[in-house]
PDB file of C-alpha atoms in Angstrom:
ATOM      1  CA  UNK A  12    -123.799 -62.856   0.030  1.00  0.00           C
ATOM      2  CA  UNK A  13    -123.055 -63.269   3.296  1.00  0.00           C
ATOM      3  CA  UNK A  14    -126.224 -65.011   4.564  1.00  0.00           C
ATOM      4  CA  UNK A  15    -127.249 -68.980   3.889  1.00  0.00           C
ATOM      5  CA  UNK A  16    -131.111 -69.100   1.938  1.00  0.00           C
ATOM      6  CA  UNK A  17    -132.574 -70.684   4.740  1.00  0.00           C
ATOM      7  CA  UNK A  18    -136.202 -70.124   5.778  1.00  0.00           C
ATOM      8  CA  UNK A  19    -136.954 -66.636   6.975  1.00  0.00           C
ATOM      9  CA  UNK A  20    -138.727 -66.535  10.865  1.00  0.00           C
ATOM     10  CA  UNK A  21    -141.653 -64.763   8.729  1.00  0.00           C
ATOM     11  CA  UNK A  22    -141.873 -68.377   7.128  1.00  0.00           C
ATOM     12  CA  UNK A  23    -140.797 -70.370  10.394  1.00  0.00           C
ATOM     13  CA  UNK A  24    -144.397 -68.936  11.783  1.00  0.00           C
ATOM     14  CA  UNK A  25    -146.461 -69.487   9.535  1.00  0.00           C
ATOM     15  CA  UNK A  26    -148.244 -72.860   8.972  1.00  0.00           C
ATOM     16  CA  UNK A  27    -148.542 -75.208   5.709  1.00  0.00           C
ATOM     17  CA  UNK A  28    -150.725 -77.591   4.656  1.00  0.00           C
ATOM     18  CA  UNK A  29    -149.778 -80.434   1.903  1.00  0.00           C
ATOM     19  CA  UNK A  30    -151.940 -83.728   1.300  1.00  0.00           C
ATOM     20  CA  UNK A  31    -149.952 -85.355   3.796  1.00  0.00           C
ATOM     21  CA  UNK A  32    -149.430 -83.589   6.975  1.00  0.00           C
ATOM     22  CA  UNK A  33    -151.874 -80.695   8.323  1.00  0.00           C
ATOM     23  CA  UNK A  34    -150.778 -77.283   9.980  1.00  0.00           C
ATOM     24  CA  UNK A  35    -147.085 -78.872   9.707  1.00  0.00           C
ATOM     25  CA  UNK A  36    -144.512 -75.536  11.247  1.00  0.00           C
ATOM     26  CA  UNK A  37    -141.795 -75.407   8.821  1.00  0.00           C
ATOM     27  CA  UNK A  38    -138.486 -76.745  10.684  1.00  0.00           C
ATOM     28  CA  UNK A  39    -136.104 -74.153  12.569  1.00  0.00           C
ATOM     29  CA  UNK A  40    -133.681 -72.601  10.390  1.00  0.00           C
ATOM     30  CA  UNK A  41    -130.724 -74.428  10.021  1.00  0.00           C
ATOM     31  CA  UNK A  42    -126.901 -73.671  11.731  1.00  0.00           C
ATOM     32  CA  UNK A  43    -124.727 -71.586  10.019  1.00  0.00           C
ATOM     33  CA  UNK A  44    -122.383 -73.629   7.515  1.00  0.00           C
ATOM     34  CA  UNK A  45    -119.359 -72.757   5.757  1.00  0.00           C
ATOM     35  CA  UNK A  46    -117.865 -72.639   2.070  1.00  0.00           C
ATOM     36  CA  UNK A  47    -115.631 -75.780   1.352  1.00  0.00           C
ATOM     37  CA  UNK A  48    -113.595 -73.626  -0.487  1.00  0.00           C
ATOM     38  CA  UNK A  49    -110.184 -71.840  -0.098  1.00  0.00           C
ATOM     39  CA  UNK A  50    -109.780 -68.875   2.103  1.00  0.00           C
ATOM     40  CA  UNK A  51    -113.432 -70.016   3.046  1.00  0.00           C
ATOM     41  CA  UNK A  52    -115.295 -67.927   5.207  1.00  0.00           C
ATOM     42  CA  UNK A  53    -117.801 -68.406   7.812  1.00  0.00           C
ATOM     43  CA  UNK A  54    -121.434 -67.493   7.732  1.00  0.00           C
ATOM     44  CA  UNK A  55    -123.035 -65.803  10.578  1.00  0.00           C
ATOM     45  CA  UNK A  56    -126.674 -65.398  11.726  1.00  0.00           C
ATOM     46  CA  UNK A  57    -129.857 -67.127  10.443  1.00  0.00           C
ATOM     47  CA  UNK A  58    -130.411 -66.400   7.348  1.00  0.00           C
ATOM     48  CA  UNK A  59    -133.603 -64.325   5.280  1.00  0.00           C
ATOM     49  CA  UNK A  60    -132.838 -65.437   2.078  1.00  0.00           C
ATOM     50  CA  UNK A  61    -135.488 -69.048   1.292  1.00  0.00           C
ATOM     51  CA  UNK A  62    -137.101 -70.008  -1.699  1.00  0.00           C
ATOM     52  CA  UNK A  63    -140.007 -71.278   0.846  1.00  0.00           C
ATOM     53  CA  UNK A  64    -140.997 -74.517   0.552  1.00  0.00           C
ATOM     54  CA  UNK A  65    -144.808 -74.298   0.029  1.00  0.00           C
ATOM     55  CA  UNK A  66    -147.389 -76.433  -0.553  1.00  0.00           C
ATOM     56  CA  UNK A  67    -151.054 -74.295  -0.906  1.00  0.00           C
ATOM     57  CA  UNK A  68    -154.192 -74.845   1.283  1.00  0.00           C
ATOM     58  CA  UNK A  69    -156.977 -75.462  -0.130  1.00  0.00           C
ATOM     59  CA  UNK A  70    -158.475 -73.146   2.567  1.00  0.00           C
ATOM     60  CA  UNK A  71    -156.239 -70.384   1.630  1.00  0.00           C
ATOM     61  CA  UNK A  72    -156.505 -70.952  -1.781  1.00  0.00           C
ATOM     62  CA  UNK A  73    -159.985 -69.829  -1.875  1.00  0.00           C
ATOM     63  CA  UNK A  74    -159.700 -66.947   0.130  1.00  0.00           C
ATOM     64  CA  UNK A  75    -156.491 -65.471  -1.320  1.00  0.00           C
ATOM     65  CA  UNK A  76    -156.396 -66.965  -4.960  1.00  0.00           C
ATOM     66  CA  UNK A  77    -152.775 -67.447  -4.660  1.00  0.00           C
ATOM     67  CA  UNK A  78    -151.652 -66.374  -6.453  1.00  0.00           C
ATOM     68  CA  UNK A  79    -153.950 -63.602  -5.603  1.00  0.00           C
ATOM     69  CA  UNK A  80    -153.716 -61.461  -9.047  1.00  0.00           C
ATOM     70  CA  UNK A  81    -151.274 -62.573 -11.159  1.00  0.00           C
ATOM     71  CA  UNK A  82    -150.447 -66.146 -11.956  1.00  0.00           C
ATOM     72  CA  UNK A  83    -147.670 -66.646 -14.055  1.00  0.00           C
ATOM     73  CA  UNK A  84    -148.458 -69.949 -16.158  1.00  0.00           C
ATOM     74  CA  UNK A  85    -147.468 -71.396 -19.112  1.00  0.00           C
ATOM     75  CA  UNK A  86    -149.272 -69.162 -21.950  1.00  0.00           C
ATOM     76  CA  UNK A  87    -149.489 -70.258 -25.797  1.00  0.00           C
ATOM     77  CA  UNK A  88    -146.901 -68.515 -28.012  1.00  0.00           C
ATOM     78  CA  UNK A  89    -150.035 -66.520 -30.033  1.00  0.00           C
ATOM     79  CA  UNK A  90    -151.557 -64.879 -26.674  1.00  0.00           C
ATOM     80  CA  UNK A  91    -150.187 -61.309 -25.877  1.00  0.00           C
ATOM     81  CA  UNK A  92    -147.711 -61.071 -23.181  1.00  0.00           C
ATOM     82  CA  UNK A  93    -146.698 -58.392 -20.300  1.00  0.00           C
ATOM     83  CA  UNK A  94    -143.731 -56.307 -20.596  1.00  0.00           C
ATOM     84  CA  UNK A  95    -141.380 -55.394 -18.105  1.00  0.00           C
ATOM     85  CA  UNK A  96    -143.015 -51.451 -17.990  1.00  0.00           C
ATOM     86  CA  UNK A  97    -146.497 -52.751 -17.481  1.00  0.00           C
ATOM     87  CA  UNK A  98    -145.092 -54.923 -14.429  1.00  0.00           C
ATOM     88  CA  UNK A  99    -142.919 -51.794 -13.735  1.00  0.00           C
ATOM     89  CA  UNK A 100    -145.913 -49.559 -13.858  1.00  0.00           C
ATOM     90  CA  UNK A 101    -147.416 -51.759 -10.786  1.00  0.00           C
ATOM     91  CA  UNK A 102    -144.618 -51.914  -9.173  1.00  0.00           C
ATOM     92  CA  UNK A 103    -141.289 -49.687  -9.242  1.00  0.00           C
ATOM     93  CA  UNK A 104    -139.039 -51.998  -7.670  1.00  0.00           C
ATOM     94  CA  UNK A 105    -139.783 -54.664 -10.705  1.00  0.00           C
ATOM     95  CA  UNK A 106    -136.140 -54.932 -12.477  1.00  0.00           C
ATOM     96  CA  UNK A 107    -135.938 -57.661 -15.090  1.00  0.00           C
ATOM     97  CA  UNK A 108    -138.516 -59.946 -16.809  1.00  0.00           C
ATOM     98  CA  UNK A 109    -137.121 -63.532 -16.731  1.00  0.00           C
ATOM     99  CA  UNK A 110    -138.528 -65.875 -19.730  1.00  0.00           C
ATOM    100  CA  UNK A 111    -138.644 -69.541 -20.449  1.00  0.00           C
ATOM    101  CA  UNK A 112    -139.873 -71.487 -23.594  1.00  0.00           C
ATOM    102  CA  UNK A 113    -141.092 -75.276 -24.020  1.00  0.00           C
ATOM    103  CA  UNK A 114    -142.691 -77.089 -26.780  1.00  0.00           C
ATOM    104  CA  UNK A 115    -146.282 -75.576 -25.816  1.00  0.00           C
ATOM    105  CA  UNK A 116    -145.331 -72.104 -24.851  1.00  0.00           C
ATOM    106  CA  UNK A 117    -143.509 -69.591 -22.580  1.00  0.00           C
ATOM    107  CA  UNK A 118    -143.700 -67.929 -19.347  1.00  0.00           C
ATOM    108  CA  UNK A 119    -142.782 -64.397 -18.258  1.00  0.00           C
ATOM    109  CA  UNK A 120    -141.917 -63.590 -15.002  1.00  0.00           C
ATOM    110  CA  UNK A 121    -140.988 -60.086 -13.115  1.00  0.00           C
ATOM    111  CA  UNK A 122    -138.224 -59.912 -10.976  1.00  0.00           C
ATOM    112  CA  UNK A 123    -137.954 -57.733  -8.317  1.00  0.00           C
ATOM    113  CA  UNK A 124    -134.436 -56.280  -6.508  1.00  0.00           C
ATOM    114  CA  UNK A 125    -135.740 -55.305  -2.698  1.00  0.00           C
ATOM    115  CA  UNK A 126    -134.130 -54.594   0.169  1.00  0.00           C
ATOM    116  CA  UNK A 127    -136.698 -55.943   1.586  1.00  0.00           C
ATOM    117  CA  UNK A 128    -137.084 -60.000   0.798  1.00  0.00           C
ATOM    118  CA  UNK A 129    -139.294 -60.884   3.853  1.00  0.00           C
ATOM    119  CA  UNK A 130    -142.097 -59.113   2.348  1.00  0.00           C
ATOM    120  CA  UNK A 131    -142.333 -60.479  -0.993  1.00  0.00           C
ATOM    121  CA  UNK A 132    -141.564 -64.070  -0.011  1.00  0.00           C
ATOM    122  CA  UNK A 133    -145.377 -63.004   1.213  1.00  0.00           C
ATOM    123  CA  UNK A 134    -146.162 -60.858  -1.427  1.00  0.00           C
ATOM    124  CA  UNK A 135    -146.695 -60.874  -4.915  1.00  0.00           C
ATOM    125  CA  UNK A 136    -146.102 -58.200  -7.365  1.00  0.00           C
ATOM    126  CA  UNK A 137    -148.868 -56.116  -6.790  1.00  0.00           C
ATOM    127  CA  UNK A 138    -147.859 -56.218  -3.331  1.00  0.00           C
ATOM    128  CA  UNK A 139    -150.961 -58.408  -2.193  1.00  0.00           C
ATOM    129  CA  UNK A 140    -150.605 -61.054   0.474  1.00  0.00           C
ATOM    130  CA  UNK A 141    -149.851 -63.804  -1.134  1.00  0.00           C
ATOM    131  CA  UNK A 142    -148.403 -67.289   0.096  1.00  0.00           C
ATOM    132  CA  UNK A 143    -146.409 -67.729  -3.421  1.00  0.00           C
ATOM    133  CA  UNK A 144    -144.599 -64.421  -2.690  1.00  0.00           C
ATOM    134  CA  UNK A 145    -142.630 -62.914  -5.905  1.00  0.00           C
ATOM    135  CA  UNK A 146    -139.502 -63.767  -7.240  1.00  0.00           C
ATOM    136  CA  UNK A 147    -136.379 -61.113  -6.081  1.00  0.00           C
ATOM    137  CA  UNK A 148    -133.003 -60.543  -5.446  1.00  0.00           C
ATOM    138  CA  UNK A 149    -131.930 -59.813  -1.984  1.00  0.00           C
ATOM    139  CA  UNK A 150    -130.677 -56.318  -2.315  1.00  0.00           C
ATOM    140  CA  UNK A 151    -129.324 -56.192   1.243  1.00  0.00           C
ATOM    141  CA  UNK A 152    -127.313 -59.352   1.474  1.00  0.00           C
ATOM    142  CA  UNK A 153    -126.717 -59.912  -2.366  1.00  0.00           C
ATOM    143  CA  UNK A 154    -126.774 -56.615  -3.870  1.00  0.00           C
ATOM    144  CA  UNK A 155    -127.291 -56.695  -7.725  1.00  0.00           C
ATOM    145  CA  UNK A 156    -124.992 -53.652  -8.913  1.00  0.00           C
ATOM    146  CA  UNK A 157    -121.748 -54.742  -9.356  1.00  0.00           C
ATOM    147  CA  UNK A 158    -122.282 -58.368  -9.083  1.00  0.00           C
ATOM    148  CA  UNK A 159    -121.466 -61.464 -11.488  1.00  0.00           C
ATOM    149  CA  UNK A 160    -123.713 -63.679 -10.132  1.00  0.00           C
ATOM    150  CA  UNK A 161    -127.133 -62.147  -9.955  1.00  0.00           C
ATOM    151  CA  UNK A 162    -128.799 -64.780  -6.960  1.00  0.00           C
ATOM    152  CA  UNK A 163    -133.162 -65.283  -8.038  1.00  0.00           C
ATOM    153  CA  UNK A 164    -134.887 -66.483  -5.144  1.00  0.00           C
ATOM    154  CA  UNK A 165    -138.597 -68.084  -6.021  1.00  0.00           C
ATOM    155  CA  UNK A 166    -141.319 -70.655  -4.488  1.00  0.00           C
ATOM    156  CA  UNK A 167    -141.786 -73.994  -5.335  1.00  0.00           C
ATOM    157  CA  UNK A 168    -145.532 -75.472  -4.542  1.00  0.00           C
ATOM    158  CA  UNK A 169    -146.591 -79.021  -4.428  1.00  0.00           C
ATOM    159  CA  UNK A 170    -149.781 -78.906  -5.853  1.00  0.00           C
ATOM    160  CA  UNK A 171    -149.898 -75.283  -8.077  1.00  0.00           C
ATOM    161  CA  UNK A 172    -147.523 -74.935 -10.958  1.00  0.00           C
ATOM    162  CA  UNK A 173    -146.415 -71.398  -9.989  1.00  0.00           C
ATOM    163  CA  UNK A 174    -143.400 -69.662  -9.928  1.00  0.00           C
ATOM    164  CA  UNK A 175    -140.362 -71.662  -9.608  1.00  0.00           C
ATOM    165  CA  UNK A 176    -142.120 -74.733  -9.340  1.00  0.00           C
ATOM    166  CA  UNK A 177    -141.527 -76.010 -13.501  1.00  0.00           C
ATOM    167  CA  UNK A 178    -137.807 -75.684 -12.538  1.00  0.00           C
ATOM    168  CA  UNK A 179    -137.667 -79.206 -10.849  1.00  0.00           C
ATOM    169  CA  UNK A 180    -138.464 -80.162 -14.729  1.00  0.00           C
ATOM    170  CA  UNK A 181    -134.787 -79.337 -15.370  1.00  0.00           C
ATOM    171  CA  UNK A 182    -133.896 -82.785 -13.435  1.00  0.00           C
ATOM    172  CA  UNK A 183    -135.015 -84.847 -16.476  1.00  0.00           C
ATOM    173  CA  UNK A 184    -132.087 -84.628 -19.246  1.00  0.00           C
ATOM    174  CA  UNK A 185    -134.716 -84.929 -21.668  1.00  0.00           C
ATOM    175  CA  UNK A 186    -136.520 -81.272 -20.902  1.00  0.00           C
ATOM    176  CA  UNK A 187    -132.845 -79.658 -20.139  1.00  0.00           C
ATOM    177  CA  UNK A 188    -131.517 -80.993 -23.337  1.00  0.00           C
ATOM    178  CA  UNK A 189    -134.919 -79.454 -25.370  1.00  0.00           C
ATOM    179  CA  UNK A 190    -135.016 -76.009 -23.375  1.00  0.00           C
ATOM    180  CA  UNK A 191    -131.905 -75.164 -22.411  1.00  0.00           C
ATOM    181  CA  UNK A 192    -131.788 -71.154 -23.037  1.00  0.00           C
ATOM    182  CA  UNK A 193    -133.640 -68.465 -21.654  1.00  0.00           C
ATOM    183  CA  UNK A 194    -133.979 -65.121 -21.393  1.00  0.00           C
ATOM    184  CA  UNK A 195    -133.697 -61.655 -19.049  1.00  0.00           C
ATOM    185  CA  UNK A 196    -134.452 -58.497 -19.651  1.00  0.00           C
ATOM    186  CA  UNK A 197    -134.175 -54.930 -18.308  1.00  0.00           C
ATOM    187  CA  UNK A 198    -134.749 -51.269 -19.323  1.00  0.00           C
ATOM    188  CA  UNK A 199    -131.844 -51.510 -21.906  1.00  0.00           C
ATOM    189  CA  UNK A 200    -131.796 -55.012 -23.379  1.00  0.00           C
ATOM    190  CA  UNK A 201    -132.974 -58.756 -23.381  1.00  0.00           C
ATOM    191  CA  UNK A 202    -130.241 -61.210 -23.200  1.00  0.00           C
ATOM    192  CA  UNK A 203    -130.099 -64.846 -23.510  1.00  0.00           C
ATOM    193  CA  UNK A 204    -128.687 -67.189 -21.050  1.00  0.00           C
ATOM    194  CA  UNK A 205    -127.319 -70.980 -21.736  1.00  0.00           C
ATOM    195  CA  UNK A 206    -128.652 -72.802 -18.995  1.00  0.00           C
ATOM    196  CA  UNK A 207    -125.134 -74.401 -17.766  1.00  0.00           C
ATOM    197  CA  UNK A 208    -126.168 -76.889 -14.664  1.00  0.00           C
ATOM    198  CA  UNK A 209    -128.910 -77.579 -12.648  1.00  0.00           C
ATOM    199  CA  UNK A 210    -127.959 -79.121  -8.853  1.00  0.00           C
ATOM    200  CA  UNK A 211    -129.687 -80.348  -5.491  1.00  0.00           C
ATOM    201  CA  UNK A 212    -128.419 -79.317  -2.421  1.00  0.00           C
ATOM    202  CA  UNK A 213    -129.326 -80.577   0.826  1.00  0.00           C
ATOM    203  CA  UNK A 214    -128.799 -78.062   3.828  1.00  0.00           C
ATOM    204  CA  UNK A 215    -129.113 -80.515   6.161  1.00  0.00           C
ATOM    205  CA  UNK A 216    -125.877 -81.566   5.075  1.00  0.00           C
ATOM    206  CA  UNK A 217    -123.319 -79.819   7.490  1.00  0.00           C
ATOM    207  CA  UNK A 218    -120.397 -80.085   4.640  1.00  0.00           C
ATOM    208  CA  UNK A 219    -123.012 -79.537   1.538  1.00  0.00           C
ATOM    209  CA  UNK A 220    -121.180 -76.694  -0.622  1.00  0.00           C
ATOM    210  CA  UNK A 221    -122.362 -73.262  -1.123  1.00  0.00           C
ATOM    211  CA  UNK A 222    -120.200 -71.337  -2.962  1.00  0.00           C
ATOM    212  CA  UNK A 223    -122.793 -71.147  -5.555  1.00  0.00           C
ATOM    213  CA  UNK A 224    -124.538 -68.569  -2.887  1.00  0.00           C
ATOM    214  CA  UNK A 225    -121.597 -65.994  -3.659  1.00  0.00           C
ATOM    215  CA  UNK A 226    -122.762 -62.875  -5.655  1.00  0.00           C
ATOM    216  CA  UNK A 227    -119.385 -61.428  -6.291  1.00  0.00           C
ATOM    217  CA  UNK A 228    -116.226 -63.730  -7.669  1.00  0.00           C
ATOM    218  CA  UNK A 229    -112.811 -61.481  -7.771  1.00  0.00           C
ATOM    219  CA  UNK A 230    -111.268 -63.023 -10.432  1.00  0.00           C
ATOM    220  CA  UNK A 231    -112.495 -65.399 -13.253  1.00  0.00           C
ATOM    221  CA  UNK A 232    -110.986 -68.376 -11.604  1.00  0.00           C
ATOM    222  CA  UNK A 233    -112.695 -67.980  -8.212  1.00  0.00           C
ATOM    223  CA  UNK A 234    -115.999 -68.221 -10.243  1.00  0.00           C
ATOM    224  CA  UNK A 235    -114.328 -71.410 -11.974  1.00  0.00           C
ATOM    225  CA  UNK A 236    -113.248 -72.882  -8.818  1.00  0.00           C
ATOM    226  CA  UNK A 237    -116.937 -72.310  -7.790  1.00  0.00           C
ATOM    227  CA  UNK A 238    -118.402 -74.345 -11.065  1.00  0.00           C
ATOM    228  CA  UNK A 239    -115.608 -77.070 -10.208  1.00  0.00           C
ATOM    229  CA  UNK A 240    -116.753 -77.817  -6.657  1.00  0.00           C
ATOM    230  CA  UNK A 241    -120.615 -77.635  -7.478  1.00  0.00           C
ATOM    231  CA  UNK A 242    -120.201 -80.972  -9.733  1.00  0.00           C
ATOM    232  CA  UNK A 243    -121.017 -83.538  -7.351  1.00  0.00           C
ATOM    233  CA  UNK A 244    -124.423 -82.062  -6.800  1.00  0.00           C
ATOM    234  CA  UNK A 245    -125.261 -81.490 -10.820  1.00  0.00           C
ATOM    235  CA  UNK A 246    -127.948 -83.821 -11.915  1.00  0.00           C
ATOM    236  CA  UNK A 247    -127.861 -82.079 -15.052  1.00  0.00           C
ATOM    237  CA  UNK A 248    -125.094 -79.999 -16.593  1.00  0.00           C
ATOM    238  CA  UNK A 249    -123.912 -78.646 -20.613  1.00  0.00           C
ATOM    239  CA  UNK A 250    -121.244 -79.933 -22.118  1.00  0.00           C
ATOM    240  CA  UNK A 251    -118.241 -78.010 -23.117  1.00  0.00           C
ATOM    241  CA  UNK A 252    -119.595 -74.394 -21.411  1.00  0.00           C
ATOM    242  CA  UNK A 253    -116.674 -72.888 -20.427  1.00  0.00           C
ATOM    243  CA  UNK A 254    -116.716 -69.906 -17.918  1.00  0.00           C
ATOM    244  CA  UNK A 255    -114.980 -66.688 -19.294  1.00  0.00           C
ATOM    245  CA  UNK A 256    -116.208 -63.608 -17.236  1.00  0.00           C
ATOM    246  CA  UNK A 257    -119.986 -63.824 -18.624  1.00  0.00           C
ATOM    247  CA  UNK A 258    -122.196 -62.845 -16.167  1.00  0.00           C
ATOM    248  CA  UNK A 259    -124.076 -65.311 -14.345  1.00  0.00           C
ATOM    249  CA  UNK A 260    -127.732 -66.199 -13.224  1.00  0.00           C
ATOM    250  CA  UNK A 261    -128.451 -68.606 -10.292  1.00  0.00           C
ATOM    251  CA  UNK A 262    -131.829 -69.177  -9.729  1.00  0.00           C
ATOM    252  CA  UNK A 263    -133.389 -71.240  -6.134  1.00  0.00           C
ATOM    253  CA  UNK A 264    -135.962 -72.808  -5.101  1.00  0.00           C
ATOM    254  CA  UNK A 265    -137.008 -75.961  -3.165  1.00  0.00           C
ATOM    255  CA  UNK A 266    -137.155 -79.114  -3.367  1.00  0.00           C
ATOM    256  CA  UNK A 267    -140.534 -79.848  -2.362  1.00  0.00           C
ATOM    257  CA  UNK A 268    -139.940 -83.922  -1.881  1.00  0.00           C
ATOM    258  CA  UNK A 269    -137.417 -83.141   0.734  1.00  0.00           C
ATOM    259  CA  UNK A 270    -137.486 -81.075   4.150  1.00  0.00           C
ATOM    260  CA  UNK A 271    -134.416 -78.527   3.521  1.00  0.00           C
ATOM    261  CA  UNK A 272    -133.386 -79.070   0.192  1.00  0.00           C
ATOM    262  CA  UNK A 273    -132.753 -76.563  -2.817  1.00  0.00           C
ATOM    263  CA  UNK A 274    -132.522 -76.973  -6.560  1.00  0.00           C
ATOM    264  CA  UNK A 275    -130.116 -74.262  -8.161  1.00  0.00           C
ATOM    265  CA  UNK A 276    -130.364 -73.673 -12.073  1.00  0.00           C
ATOM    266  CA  UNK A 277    -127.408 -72.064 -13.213  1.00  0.00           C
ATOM    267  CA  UNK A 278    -126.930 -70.034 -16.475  1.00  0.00           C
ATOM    268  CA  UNK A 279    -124.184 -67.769 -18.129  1.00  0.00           C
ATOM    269  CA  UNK A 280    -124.842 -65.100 -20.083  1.00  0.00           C
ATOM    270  CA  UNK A 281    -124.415 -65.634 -24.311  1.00  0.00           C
ATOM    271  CA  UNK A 282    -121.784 -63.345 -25.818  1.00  0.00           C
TER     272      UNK A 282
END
């Protein structure tokens, strides 16, 4: 990827409410920063890639219902879940199905590959305004044919339990130790991924290390080299994984307690 996921100017415009501060502008997006890595490269322009940092008005909640159709919750093991054709059937650029299991359930999740991410960090699946968006991969800067890291960008909300937002849950050892698999599938098969790390990164940090953002590692040891120089963000991480040319899953969203943070779970694919 060649971009940084900072907040889109679609975001930087529009206005958010938490308990704390009203009609608070989300901040400019940040200067460009660079890989701490070798043969590093520069980033240019301001980026479109954000797992916004929301937090829901009450105001807009009524009005829109956010989200507005479809809210993707924790659901009891025994109630009937979507498949990836009926999300597919709604909406044709719906890829994968991402799914996670705790003690009292699981949650199902479309993903969508776009090559256009402003609109769905707007818009949920059944492309209705919505200000928890969708989850997607950015097909323009991180395309997902070809690479070995597919990048999932998602919302985080301070008071709704949508989308990304369970994923700060991963900070406790406790819930990563319990649920530490999960699951994507496509038109051809489901696969399960060990959940490997999970990391805070503060972009306001001008040195703060991105290579995790990289969607395509030449060799097997630039993706190790990548795993070695995320380690002094991990607040969780597996012992003895060991990468080997699986494929990889990085999913993003924010950190909701900070102003321009992100938490990254990352996951490699089970052989």
């Amino acid at each position: 990827c060649s971009k940084l996921p900072y907040k889109s100017k679609t975001e930087e415009n529009q206005e958010y409410t938490d308990h704390s501060e009203n009609g608070r502008k989300s901040r400019e997006g940040r200067s460009m920063r660079r890989l701490r890595k070798k043969n590093a490269v520069i980033f240019t322009g301001v980026a479109i890639l954000s797992a916004i940092c929301i937090a829901i008005m009450p105001s807009v909640e009524k009005k829109i219902s956010a989200p507005s159709s479809r809210t993707f919750q924790w659901r009891s093991f025994e109630e009937e879940q979507d498949t990836l054709s009926d999300y597919q059937t709604i909406n044709n650029e719906v890829k994968y199905l991402i799914e996670f299991q705790n003690e009292d359930g699981m949650v199902q999740m479309p993903i969508l590959v776009s090559s256009n991410p402003d609109y769905y960090m707007l818009h949920n699946v059944d492309k209705e305004y919505d200000t928890m968006g969708a989850l997607f991969i950015d097909e323009t800067q991180c395309p997902d044919n070809g690479s070995n890291n597919r990048i999932v960008f998602g919302h985080s909300s301070k008071t709704k339990d949508y989308n990304f937002t369970f994923l700060k849950e991963y900070a406790q050892k406790e819930y990563y130790d319990r649920f530490g698999t999960l699951t994507l599938s496509d038109d051809i098969s489901s696969r399960t991924y060990q959940i490997v790390s999970f990391a805070r990164y503060d972009l306001d940090d001008e040195d703060v290390y991105l290579g995790w953002h990289n969607n395509l590692f030449a060799t097997d040891q630039d993706a190790r080299n990548m795993f070695l120089e995320t380690k002094p963000y991990l607040l969780q991480k597996a012992d003895g994984a060991v990468y080997s040319g699986q494929q990889i899953l990085t999913l993003v969203t924010c950190d909701m307690s900070a102003e321009n943070a992100r938490f990254v779970l990352t996951a490699l694919e089970v052989f």
